[in-house]
PQR file of N, CA, C, O and H, with PARSE charges and radii, in Angstrom:
ATOM      1  N   MET A   1      -4.523 -11.112  -6.389 -0.4000 1.5000
ATOM      2  CA  MET A   1      -3.333 -10.531  -5.566 -0.0000 2.0000
ATOM      3  C   MET A   1      -4.609  -8.961  -4.369  0.5500 1.7000
ATOM      4  O   MET A   1      -5.322  -7.999  -4.656 -0.5500 1.4000
ATOM      5  N   ASN A   2      -4.083  -9.782  -2.915 -0.4000 1.5000
ATOM      6  CA  ASN A   2      -4.674  -8.477  -2.258 -0.0000 2.0000
ATOM      7  C   ASN A   2      -3.838  -7.653  -2.185  0.5500 1.7000
ATOM      8  O   ASN A   2      -2.676  -7.794  -2.565 -0.5500 1.4000
ATOM      9  H   ASN A   2      -3.504 -10.564  -2.683  0.4000 1.0000
ATOM     10  N   PHE A   3      -4.466  -6.376  -1.531 -0.4000 1.5000
ATOM     11  CA  PHE A   3      -3.624  -5.361  -1.054 -0.0000 2.0000
ATOM     12  C   PHE A   3      -1.976  -5.719  -0.106  0.5500 1.7000
ATOM     13  O   PHE A   3      -0.804  -5.714  -0.482 -0.5500 1.4000
ATOM     14  H   PHE A   3      -5.410  -6.262  -1.223  0.4000 1.0000
ATOM     15  N   ARG A   4      -2.278  -5.850   0.512 -0.4000 1.5000
ATOM     16  CA  ARG A   4      -0.974  -5.814   1.493 -0.0000 2.0000
ATOM     17  C   ARG A   4       0.267  -6.682   0.199  0.5500 1.7000
ATOM     18  O   ARG A   4       1.388  -6.237  -0.049 -0.5500 1.4000
ATOM     19  H   ARG A   4      -3.230  -5.854   0.818  0.4000 1.0000
ATOM     20  N   GLU A   5      -0.550  -8.393  -0.660 -0.4000 1.5000
ATOM     21  CA  GLU A   5       0.372  -8.207  -0.863 -0.0000 2.0000
ATOM     22  C   GLU A   5       0.956  -7.282  -2.522  0.5500 1.7000
ATOM     23  O   GLU A   5       2.033  -7.433  -3.098 -0.5500 1.4000
ATOM     24  H   GLU A   5      -1.460  -8.755  -0.459  0.4000 1.0000
ATOM     25  N   LYS A   6      -0.220  -6.350  -2.920 -0.4000 1.5000
ATOM     26  CA  LYS A   6       0.426  -5.541  -3.775 -0.0000 2.0000
ATOM     27  C   LYS A   6       1.424  -4.110  -3.013  0.5500 1.7000
ATOM     28  O   LYS A   6       2.097  -3.289  -3.637 -0.5500 1.4000
ATOM     29  H   LYS A   6      -1.095  -6.227  -2.452  0.4000 1.0000
ATOM     30  N   LEU A   7       1.245  -4.183  -1.694 -0.4000 1.5000
ATOM     31  CA  LEU A   7       2.006  -2.553  -1.654 -0.0000 2.0000
ATOM     32  C   LEU A   7       3.260  -3.260  -1.187  0.5500 1.7000
ATOM     33  O   LEU A   7       4.360  -2.722  -1.316 -0.5500 1.4000
ATOM     34  H   LEU A   7       0.699  -4.850  -1.187  0.4000 1.0000
ATOM     35  N   LYS A   8       3.090  -4.640  -0.565 -0.4000 1.5000
ATOM     36  CA  LYS A   8       4.668  -5.134  -0.690 -0.0000 2.0000
ATOM     37  C   LYS A   8       5.248  -5.260  -1.744  0.5500 1.7000
ATOM     38  O   LYS A   8       6.478  -5.201  -1.722 -0.5500 1.4000
ATOM     39  H   LYS A   8       2.197  -5.077  -0.461  0.4000 1.0000
ATOM     40  N   THR A   9       4.775  -5.405  -2.601 -0.4000 1.5000
ATOM     41  CA  THR A   9       5.534  -4.785  -3.816 -0.0000 2.0000
ATOM     42  C   THR A   9       5.918  -4.069  -4.655  0.5500 1.7000
ATOM     43  O   THR A   9       6.638  -4.214  -5.644 -0.5500 1.4000
ATOM     44  H   THR A   9       3.777  -5.452  -2.619  0.4000 1.0000
ATOM     45  N   VAL A  10       5.324  -3.153  -4.151 -0.4000 1.5000
ATOM     46  CA  VAL A  10       5.639  -1.821  -4.214 -0.0000 2.0000
ATOM     47  C   VAL A  10       6.917  -1.087  -3.894  0.5500 1.7000
ATOM     48  O   VAL A  10       7.727  -0.363  -4.473 -0.5500 1.4000
ATOM     49  H   VAL A  10       4.739  -3.036  -3.348  0.4000 1.0000
ATOM     50  N   LEU A  11       6.701  -1.665  -2.586 -0.4000 1.5000
ATOM     51  CA  LEU A  11       8.021  -1.027  -1.380 -0.0000 2.0000
ATOM     52  C   LEU A  11       8.803  -1.942  -2.056  0.5500 1.7000
ATOM     53  O   LEU A  11       9.851  -1.308  -2.181 -0.5500 1.4000
ATOM     54  H   LEU A  11       6.043  -2.253  -2.116  0.4000 1.0000
ATOM     55  N   GLN A  12       9.016  -3.232  -2.679 -0.4000 1.5000
ATOM     56  CA  GLN A  12      10.007  -4.219  -2.830 -0.0000 2.0000
ATOM     57  C   GLN A  12      10.969  -3.504  -3.981  0.5500 1.7000
ATOM     58  O   GLN A  12      12.188  -3.362  -4.075 -0.5500 1.4000
ATOM     59  H   GLN A  12       8.165  -3.746  -2.578  0.4000 1.0000
ATOM     60  N   SER A  13       9.541  -3.021  -5.033 -0.4000 1.5000
ATOM     61  CA  SER A  13      10.296  -2.384  -6.277 -0.0000 2.0000
ATOM     62  C   SER A  13      11.328  -1.157  -5.959  0.5500 1.7000
ATOM     63  O   SER A  13      12.455  -0.906  -6.384 -0.5500 1.4000
ATOM     64  H   SER A  13       8.551  -3.136  -4.957  0.4000 1.0000
ATOM     65  N   LEU A  14      10.454  -0.494  -5.022 -0.4000 1.5000
ATOM     66  CA  LEU A  14      11.344   1.190  -4.562 -0.0000 2.0000
ATOM     67  C   LEU A  14      12.394   0.859  -3.981  0.5500 1.7000
ATOM     68  O   LEU A  14      13.243   1.748  -3.920 -0.5500 1.4000
ATOM     69  H   LEU A  14       9.538  -0.698  -4.677  0.4000 1.0000
ATOM     70  N   ASN A  15      12.865  -0.958  -3.132 -0.4000 1.5000
ATOM     71  CA  ASN A  15      13.682  -0.836  -1.547 -0.0000 2.0000
ATOM     72  C   ASN A  15      13.393  -0.062  -0.764  0.5500 1.7000
ATOM     73  O   ASN A  15      14.169   0.758  -0.272 -0.5500 1.4000
ATOM     74  H   ASN A  15      12.175  -1.681  -3.181  0.4000 1.0000
ATOM     75  N   LEU A  16      12.470  -0.158  -0.563 -0.4000 1.5000
ATOM     76  CA  LEU A  16      12.009   0.782   0.637 -0.0000 2.0000
ATOM     77  C   LEU A  16      10.703  -0.132   1.762  0.5500 1.7000
ATOM     78  O   LEU A  16       9.647   0.406   2.093 -0.5500 1.4000
ATOM     79  H   LEU A  16      11.840  -0.824  -0.962  0.4000 1.0000
ATOM     80  N   LEU A  17      11.076  -1.434   2.149 -0.4000 1.5000
ATOM     81  CA  LEU A  17      10.269  -2.649   2.399 -0.0000 2.0000
ATOM     82  C   LEU A  17      10.980  -1.814   3.593  0.5500 1.7000
ATOM     83  O   LEU A  17      10.323  -0.950   4.175 -0.5500 1.4000
ATOM     84  H   LEU A  17      11.934  -1.871   1.880  0.4000 1.0000
ATOM     85  N   ASP A  18      12.223  -2.054   3.928 -0.4000 1.5000
ATOM     86  CA  ASP A  18      12.929  -2.498   5.209 -0.0000 2.0000
ATOM     87  C   ASP A  18      12.708  -0.819   6.485  0.5500 1.7000
ATOM     88  O   ASP A  18      12.632  -0.653   7.703 -0.5500 1.4000
ATOM     89  H   ASP A  18      12.756  -2.756   3.455  0.4000 1.0000
ATOM     90  N   ARG A  19      12.693  -0.177   5.589 -0.4000 1.5000
ATOM     91  CA  ARG A  19      11.690   1.679   5.896 -0.0000 2.0000
ATOM     92  C   ARG A  19      10.717   1.759   6.089  0.5500 1.7000
ATOM     93  O   ARG A  19      10.242   2.664   6.776 -0.5500 1.4000
ATOM     94  H   ARG A  19      12.755  -0.311   4.600  0.4000 1.0000
ATOM     95  N   ALA A  20      10.229   1.079   5.692 -0.4000 1.5000
ATOM     96  CA  ALA A  20       8.984   0.867   5.720 -0.0000 2.0000
ATOM     97  C   ALA A  20       8.259   0.243   7.108  0.5500 1.7000
ATOM     98  O   ALA A  20       7.631   0.642   8.089 -0.5500 1.4000
ATOM     99  H   ALA A  20      10.614   0.345   5.134  0.4000 1.0000
ATOM    100  N   LYS A  21       8.755  -0.961   6.544 -0.4000 1.5000
ATOM    101  CA  LYS A  21       8.318  -1.715   8.203 -0.0000 2.0000
ATOM    102  C   LYS A  21       8.982  -0.644   9.493  0.5500 1.7000
ATOM    103  O   LYS A  21       8.472  -0.890  10.586 -0.5500 1.4000
ATOM    104  H   LYS A  21       9.265  -1.285   5.748  0.4000 1.0000
ATOM    105  N   ALA A  22       9.523  -0.061   9.501 -0.4000 1.5000
ATOM    106  CA  ALA A  22      10.324   0.361  11.045 -0.0000 2.0000
ATOM    107  C   ALA A  22       9.739   2.186  10.741  0.5500 1.7000
ATOM    108  O   ALA A  22      10.179   3.211  11.261 -0.5500 1.4000
ATOM    109  H   ALA A  22       9.938   0.138   8.613  0.4000 1.0000
ATOM    110  N   ASN A  23       8.860   2.059   9.936 -0.4000 1.5000
ATOM    111  CA  ASN A  23       7.834   3.459  10.073 -0.0000 2.0000
ATOM    112  C   ASN A  23       9.371   4.820   9.626  0.5500 1.7000
ATOM    113  O   ASN A  23       9.902   5.736  10.254 -0.5500 1.4000
ATOM    114  H   ASN A  23       8.502   1.227   9.513  0.4000 1.0000
ATOM    115  N   GLN A  24       9.499   4.391   8.639 -0.4000 1.5000
ATOM    116  CA  GLN A  24      10.571   5.430   8.734 -0.0000 2.0000
ATOM    117  C   GLN A  24      10.721   5.777   7.553  0.5500 1.7000
ATOM    118  O   GLN A  24      11.834   5.922   7.050 -0.5500 1.4000
ATOM    119  H   GLN A  24       9.068   3.647   8.129  0.4000 1.0000
ATOM    120  N   LEU A  25       9.309   6.015   6.758 -0.4000 1.5000
ATOM    121  CA  LEU A  25       9.692   5.985   5.197 -0.0000 2.0000
ATOM    122  C   LEU A  25       9.227   8.021   5.093  0.5500 1.7000
ATOM    123  O   LEU A  25       8.154   8.505   5.454 -0.5500 1.4000
ATOM    124  H   LEU A  25       8.404   5.897   7.167  0.4000 1.0000
ATOM    125  N   SER A  26      10.502   8.844   4.465 -0.4000 1.5000
ATOM    126  CA  SER A  26      10.246  10.360   4.395 -0.0000 2.0000
ATOM    127  C   SER A  26       8.934  10.275   3.913  0.5500 1.7000
ATOM    128  O   SER A  26       8.156   9.323   3.853 -0.5500 1.4000
ATOM    129  H   SER A  26      11.374   8.450   4.172  0.4000 1.0000
ATOM    130  N   ASN A  27       8.796  11.907   3.452 -0.4000 1.5000
ATOM    131  CA  ASN A  27       7.506  12.667   2.871 -0.0000 2.0000
ATOM    132  C   ASN A  27       7.483  12.166   1.401  0.5500 1.7000
ATOM    133  O   ASN A  27       6.659  11.687   0.622 -0.5500 1.4000
ATOM    134  H   ASN A  27       9.428  12.680   3.500  0.4000 1.0000
ATOM    135  N   GLU A  28       8.936  12.553   1.408 -0.4000 1.5000
ATOM    136  CA  GLU A  28       9.380  11.791  -0.310 -0.0000 2.0000
ATOM    137  C   GLU A  28       9.082  10.758  -0.916  0.5500 1.7000
ATOM    138  O   GLU A  28       8.620  10.688  -2.055 -0.5500 1.4000
ATOM    139  H   GLU A  28       9.606  12.942   2.041  0.4000 1.0000
ATOM    140  N   GLU A  29       9.449   9.474   0.164 -0.4000 1.5000
ATOM    141  CA  GLU A  29       9.290   8.483  -0.039 -0.0000 2.0000
ATOM    142  C   GLU A  29       7.791   7.795   0.205  0.5500 1.7000
ATOM    143  O   GLU A  29       7.611   6.635  -0.165 -0.5500 1.4000
ATOM    144  H   GLU A  29       9.824   9.531   1.089  0.4000 1.0000
ATOM    145  N   TRP A  30       6.805   8.496   0.793 -0.4000 1.5000
ATOM    146  CA  TRP A  30       6.009   8.358   0.566 -0.0000 2.0000
ATOM    147  C   TRP A  30       4.916   9.062  -0.679  0.5500 1.7000
ATOM    148  O   TRP A  30       3.798   8.644  -0.977 -0.5500 1.4000
ATOM    149  H   TRP A  30       6.951   9.438   1.094  0.4000 1.0000
ATOM    150  N   LYS A  31       5.379   9.809  -1.049 -0.4000 1.5000
ATOM    151  CA  LYS A  31       5.105  10.317  -2.521 -0.0000 2.0000
ATOM    152  C   LYS A  31       5.241   9.197  -3.870  0.5500 1.7000
ATOM    153  O   LYS A  31       4.544   8.877  -4.833 -0.5500 1.4000
ATOM    154  H   LYS A  31       6.287  10.149  -0.807  0.4000 1.0000
ATOM    155  N   GLN A  32       6.492   8.852  -3.335 -0.4000 1.5000
ATOM    156  CA  GLN A  32       6.862   7.619  -4.511 -0.0000 2.0000
ATOM    157  C   GLN A  32       6.298   6.301  -4.828  0.5500 1.7000
ATOM    158  O   GLN A  32       6.152   5.635  -5.853 -0.5500 1.4000
ATOM    159  H   GLN A  32       7.057   9.113  -2.552  0.4000 1.0000
ATOM    160  N   LEU A  33       5.950   6.123  -3.190 -0.4000 1.5000
ATOM    161  CA  LEU A  33       5.387   4.613  -3.156 -0.0000 2.0000
ATOM    162  C   LEU A  33       3.512   4.783  -3.824  0.5500 1.7000
ATOM    163  O   LEU A  33       2.952   4.097  -4.679 -0.5500 1.4000
ATOM    164  H   LEU A  33       6.069   6.664  -2.358  0.4000 1.0000
ATOM    165  N   VAL A  34       3.067   5.751  -3.158 -0.4000 1.5000
ATOM    166  CA  VAL A  34       1.772   6.551  -3.349 -0.0000 2.0000
ATOM    167  C   VAL A  34       1.747   6.494  -4.889  0.5500 1.7000
ATOM    168  O   VAL A  34       1.280   5.488  -5.422 -0.5500 1.4000
ATOM    169  H   VAL A  34       3.522   6.309  -2.463  0.4000 1.0000
ATOM    170  N   ASP A  35       2.270   7.620  -5.718 -0.4000 1.5000
ATOM    171  CA  ASP A  35       3.036   7.188  -7.131 -0.0000 2.0000
ATOM    172  C   ASP A  35       3.303   6.076  -8.021  0.5500 1.7000
ATOM    173  O   ASP A  35       2.964   6.103  -9.204 -0.5500 1.4000
ATOM    174  H   ASP A  35       2.649   8.438  -5.284  0.4000 1.0000
ATOM    175  N   SER A  36       3.885   5.128  -7.500 -0.4000 1.5000
ATOM    176  CA  SER A  36       4.717   4.063  -7.984 -0.0000 2.0000
ATOM    177  C   SER A  36       3.239   2.869  -7.773  0.5500 1.7000
ATOM    178  O   SER A  36       3.132   1.933  -8.565 -0.5500 1.4000
ATOM    179  H   SER A  36       4.161   5.105  -6.539  0.4000 1.0000
ATOM    180  N   TYR A  37       2.406   3.031  -6.862 -0.4000 1.5000
ATOM    181  CA  TYR A  37       1.119   2.319  -6.613 -0.0000 2.0000
ATOM    182  C   TYR A  37       0.572   2.257  -7.502  0.5500 1.7000
ATOM    183  O   TYR A  37       0.409   1.145  -8.005 -0.5500 1.4000
ATOM    184  H   TYR A  37       2.493   3.791  -6.219  0.4000 1.0000
ATOM    185  N   GLN A  38      -0.086   3.663  -8.251 -0.4000 1.5000
ATOM    186  CA  GLN A  38      -0.646   4.035  -8.750 -0.0000 2.0000
ATOM    187  C   GLN A  38      -0.263   3.231 -10.227  0.5500 1.7000
ATOM    188  O   GLN A  38      -0.701   2.276 -10.868 -0.5500 1.4000
ATOM    189  H   GLN A  38       0.046   4.566  -7.843  0.4000 1.0000
ATOM    190  N   LYS A  39       0.663   4.081 -10.324 -0.4000 1.5000
ATOM    191  CA  LYS A  39       1.341   3.442 -12.149 -0.0000 2.0000
ATOM    192  C   LYS A  39       0.640   2.234 -12.406  0.5500 1.7000
ATOM    193  O   LYS A  39      -0.161   1.976 -13.306 -0.5500 1.4000
ATOM    194  H   LYS A  39       1.019   4.857  -9.804  0.4000 1.0000
ATOM    195  N   LYS A  40       1.271   1.200 -11.028 -0.4000 1.5000
ATOM    196  CA  LYS A  40       1.182  -0.171 -11.353 -0.0000 2.0000
ATOM    197  C   LYS A  40      -0.012  -0.877 -11.326  0.5500 1.7000
ATOM    198  O   LYS A  40      -0.256  -1.980 -11.816 -0.5500 1.4000
ATOM    199  H   LYS A  40       1.921   1.409 -10.298  0.4000 1.0000
ATOM    200  N   TYR A  41      -0.715  -0.143 -10.715 -0.4000 1.5000
ATOM    201  CA  TYR A  41      -2.150  -0.863 -10.831 -0.0000 2.0000
ATOM    202  C   TYR A  41      -3.556   0.021 -10.975  0.5500 1.7000
ATOM    203  O   TYR A  41      -4.696  -0.390 -10.762 -0.5500 1.4000
ATOM    204  H   TYR A  41      -0.517   0.753 -10.317  0.4000 1.0000
ATOM    205  N   GLN A  42      -3.163   1.308 -11.384 -0.4000 1.5000
ATOM    206  CA  GLN A  42      -4.091   1.781 -11.884 -0.0000 2.0000
ATOM    207  C   GLN A  42      -5.209   2.255 -11.420  0.5500 1.7000
ATOM    208  O   GLN A  42      -6.182   2.624 -12.077 -0.5500 1.4000
ATOM    209  H   GLN A  42      -2.236   1.642 -11.558  0.4000 1.0000
ATOM    210  N   SER A  43      -5.037   2.245  -9.955 -0.4000 1.5000
ATOM    211  CA  SER A  43      -5.633   2.372  -8.507 -0.0000 2.0000
ATOM    212  C   SER A  43      -5.564   3.001  -7.117  0.5500 1.7000
ATOM    213  O   SER A  43      -5.429   2.263  -6.141 -0.5500 1.4000
ATOM    214  H   SER A  43      -4.247   1.946  -9.421  0.4000 1.0000
ATOM    215  N   THR A  44      -5.644   4.218  -6.986 -0.4000 1.5000
ATOM    216  CA  THR A  44      -5.032   4.806  -5.960 -0.0000 2.0000
ATOM    217  C   THR A  44      -4.691   3.754  -4.668  0.5500 1.7000
ATOM    218  O   THR A  44      -5.294   2.692  -4.511 -0.5500 1.4000
ATOM    219  H   THR A  44      -5.754   4.818  -7.778  0.4000 1.0000
ATOM    220  N   LEU A  45      -3.744   4.186  -3.883 -0.4000 1.5000
ATOM    221  CA  LEU A  45      -2.975   3.766  -2.764 -0.0000 2.0000
ATOM    222  C   LEU A  45      -4.282   3.843  -1.759  0.5500 1.7000
ATOM    223  O   LEU A  45      -4.738   2.779  -1.341 -0.5500 1.4000
ATOM    224  H   LEU A  45      -3.254   5.048  -4.011  0.4000 1.0000
ATOM    225  N   GLN A  46      -4.997   5.312  -1.299 -0.4000 1.5000
ATOM    226  CA  GLN A  46      -5.872   5.230  -0.517 -0.0000 2.0000
ATOM    227  C   GLN A  46      -7.173   4.178  -0.744  0.5500 1.7000
ATOM    228  O   GLN A  46      -7.658   3.392   0.071 -0.5500 1.4000
ATOM    229  H   GLN A  46      -4.627   6.176  -1.639  0.4000 1.0000
ATOM    230  N   ASP A  47      -7.665   4.509  -2.500 -0.4000 1.5000
ATOM    231  CA  ASP A  47      -8.664   3.904  -2.562 -0.0000 2.0000
ATOM    232  C   ASP A  47      -8.883   2.038  -2.284  0.5500 1.7000
ATOM    233  O   ASP A  47      -9.871   1.327  -2.101 -0.5500 1.4000
ATOM    234  H   ASP A  47      -7.271   5.147  -3.162  0.4000 1.0000
ATOM    235  N   ASP A  48      -7.566   1.812  -2.366 -0.4000 1.5000
ATOM    236  CA  ASP A  48      -7.454   0.500  -2.290 -0.0000 2.0000
ATOM    237  C   ASP A  48      -7.643  -0.410  -0.493  0.5500 1.7000
ATOM    238  O   ASP A  48      -8.250  -1.373  -0.027 -0.5500 1.4000
ATOM    239  H   ASP A  48      -6.764   2.389  -2.515  0.4000 1.0000
ATOM    240  N   LEU A  49      -6.662   0.687  -0.013 -0.4000 1.5000
ATOM    241  CA  LEU A  49      -6.642   0.838   1.561 -0.0000 2.0000
ATOM    242  C   LEU A  49      -8.207   0.884   1.697  0.5500 1.7000
ATOM    243  O   LEU A  49      -8.964   0.006   2.111 -0.5500 1.4000
ATOM    244  H   LEU A  49      -6.168   1.470  -0.392  0.4000 1.0000
ATOM    245  N   ALA A  50      -8.429   1.899   1.326 -0.4000 1.5000
ATOM    246  CA  ALA A  50     -10.149   1.770   2.309 -0.0000 2.0000
ATOM    247  C   ALA A  50     -11.395   0.619   1.463  0.5500 1.7000
ATOM    248  O   ALA A  50     -12.568   0.435   1.788 -0.5500 1.4000
ATOM    249  H   ALA A  50      -7.814   2.611   0.989  0.4000 1.0000
ATOM    250  N   ALA A  51     -10.834   0.167   0.633 -0.4000 1.5000
ATOM    251  CA  ALA A  51     -11.170  -1.056  -0.095 -0.0000 2.0000
ATOM    252  C   ALA A  51     -11.228  -2.161   1.013  0.5500 1.7000
ATOM    253  O   ALA A  51     -12.055  -2.665   1.773 -0.5500 1.4000
ATOM    254  H   ALA A  51      -9.881   0.317   0.368  0.4000 1.0000
ATOM    255  N   ASP A  52      -9.870  -2.265   0.685 -0.4000 1.5000
ATOM    256  CA  ASP A  52      -9.447  -3.548   1.820 -0.0000 2.0000
ATOM    257  C   ASP A  52      -9.834  -3.326   3.234  0.5500 1.7000
ATOM    258  O   ASP A  52     -10.023  -4.470   3.648 -0.5500 1.4000
ATOM    259  H   ASP A  52      -9.198  -1.856   0.068  0.4000 1.0000
ATOM    260  N   GLN A  53     -10.081  -2.415   4.313 -0.4000 1.5000
ATOM    261  CA  GLN A  53     -10.258  -1.900   5.510 -0.0000 2.0000
ATOM    262  C   GLN A  53     -12.295  -2.615   5.376  0.5500 1.7000
ATOM    263  O   GLN A  53     -12.940  -3.537   5.875 -0.5500 1.4000
ATOM    264  H   GLN A  53      -9.927  -1.486   3.977  0.4000 1.0000
ATOM    265  N   ALA A  54     -12.571  -1.389   4.331 -0.4000 1.5000
ATOM    266  CA  ALA A  54     -13.880  -2.068   4.207 -0.0000 2.0000
ATOM    267  C   ALA A  54     -14.258  -4.016   3.728  0.5500 1.7000
ATOM    268  O   ALA A  54     -15.066  -4.736   4.313 -0.5500 1.4000
ATOM    269  H   ALA A  54     -12.047  -0.640   3.926  0.4000 1.0000
ATOM    270  N   ALA A  55     -13.752  -4.241   3.045 -0.4000 1.5000
ATOM    271  CA  ALA A  55     -13.543  -5.855   3.746 -0.0000 2.0000
ATOM    272  C   ALA A  55     -13.822  -6.257   4.669  0.5500 1.7000
ATOM    273  O   ALA A  55     -14.891  -6.678   5.111 -0.5500 1.4000
ATOM    274  H   ALA A  55     -13.096  -3.656   2.570  0.4000 1.0000
ATOM    275  N   HIS A  56     -12.540  -6.131   5.187 -0.4000 1.5000
ATOM    276  CA  HIS A  56     -12.100  -6.323   6.625 -0.0000 2.0000
ATOM    277  C   HIS A  56     -13.061  -6.128   7.618  0.5500 1.7000
ATOM    278  O   HIS A  56     -13.372  -6.962   8.469 -0.5500 1.4000
ATOM    279  H   HIS A  56     -11.671  -5.790   4.828  0.4000 1.0000
ATOM    280  N   ASN A  57     -13.590  -4.844   7.470 -0.4000 1.5000
ATOM    281  CA  ASN A  57     -15.056  -4.525   8.595 -0.0000 2.0000
ATOM    282  C   ASN A  57     -16.281  -5.731   8.127  0.5500 1.7000
ATOM    283  O   ASN A  57     -16.899  -6.436   8.924 -0.5500 1.4000
ATOM    284  H   ASN A  57     -13.338  -4.167   6.779  0.4000 1.0000
ATOM    285  N   ASN A  58     -16.401  -5.738   6.911 -0.4000 1.5000
ATOM    286  CA  ASN A  58     -17.748  -6.764   6.745 -0.0000 2.0000
ATOM    287  C   ASN A  58     -17.470  -7.820   7.058  0.5500 1.7000
ATOM    288  O   ASN A  58     -18.434  -8.540   7.321 -0.5500 1.4000
ATOM    289  H   ASN A  58     -15.899  -5.165   6.263  0.4000 1.0000
ATOM    290  N   THR A  59     -15.904  -8.514   7.205 -0.4000 1.5000
ATOM    291  CA  THR A  59     -15.934 -10.124   7.800 -0.0000 2.0000
ATOM    292  C   THR A  59     -15.792 -10.215   9.028  0.5500 1.7000
ATOM    293  O   THR A  59     -15.937 -11.275   9.637 -0.5500 1.4000
ATOM    294  H   THR A  59     -15.122  -7.930   6.991  0.4000 1.0000
ATOM    295  N   GLU A  60     -15.360  -8.651   9.785 -0.4000 1.5000
ATOM    296  CA  GLU A  60     -15.421  -8.947  11.090 -0.0000 2.0000
ATOM    297  C   GLU A  60     -17.046  -9.260  11.746  0.5500 1.7000
ATOM    298  O   GLU A  60     -17.336 -10.138  12.558 -0.5500 1.4000
ATOM    299  H   GLU A  60     -15.242  -7.791   9.291  0.4000 1.0000
ATOM    300  N   ARG A  61     -17.651  -8.597  11.332 -0.4000 1.5000
ATOM    301  CA  ARG A  61     -19.076  -8.258  11.383 -0.0000 2.0000
ATOM    302  C   ARG A  61     -20.344  -9.643  11.055  0.5500 1.7000
ATOM    303  O   ARG A  61     -21.432  -9.899  11.573 -0.5500 1.4000
ATOM    304  H   ARG A  61     -17.415  -7.883  10.673  0.4000 1.0000
ATOM    305  N   ASN A  62     -19.396 -10.411   9.757 -0.4000 1.5000
ATOM    306  CA  ASN A  62     -20.331 -11.634   9.667 -0.0000 2.0000
ATOM    307  C   ASN A  62     -19.915 -12.482  10.859  0.5500 1.7000
ATOM    308  O   ASN A  62     -20.478 -13.554  11.080 -0.5500 1.4000
ATOM    309  H   ASN A  62     -18.513 -10.203   9.337  0.4000 1.0000
TER
END
């Protein structure tokens, strides 16, 4: 499961997918998202996002 799939799964479980797509998450909803992501995947959202971006950048260079 890639980062986007993980993120979408957590957003769906919190019923926040539509609000996220509309860029309307409140600070409290972001906190819920970050906490839920870490509980589910034992990794921080920030770390997984950075790893995904690094992998994407490496793909573009090759």
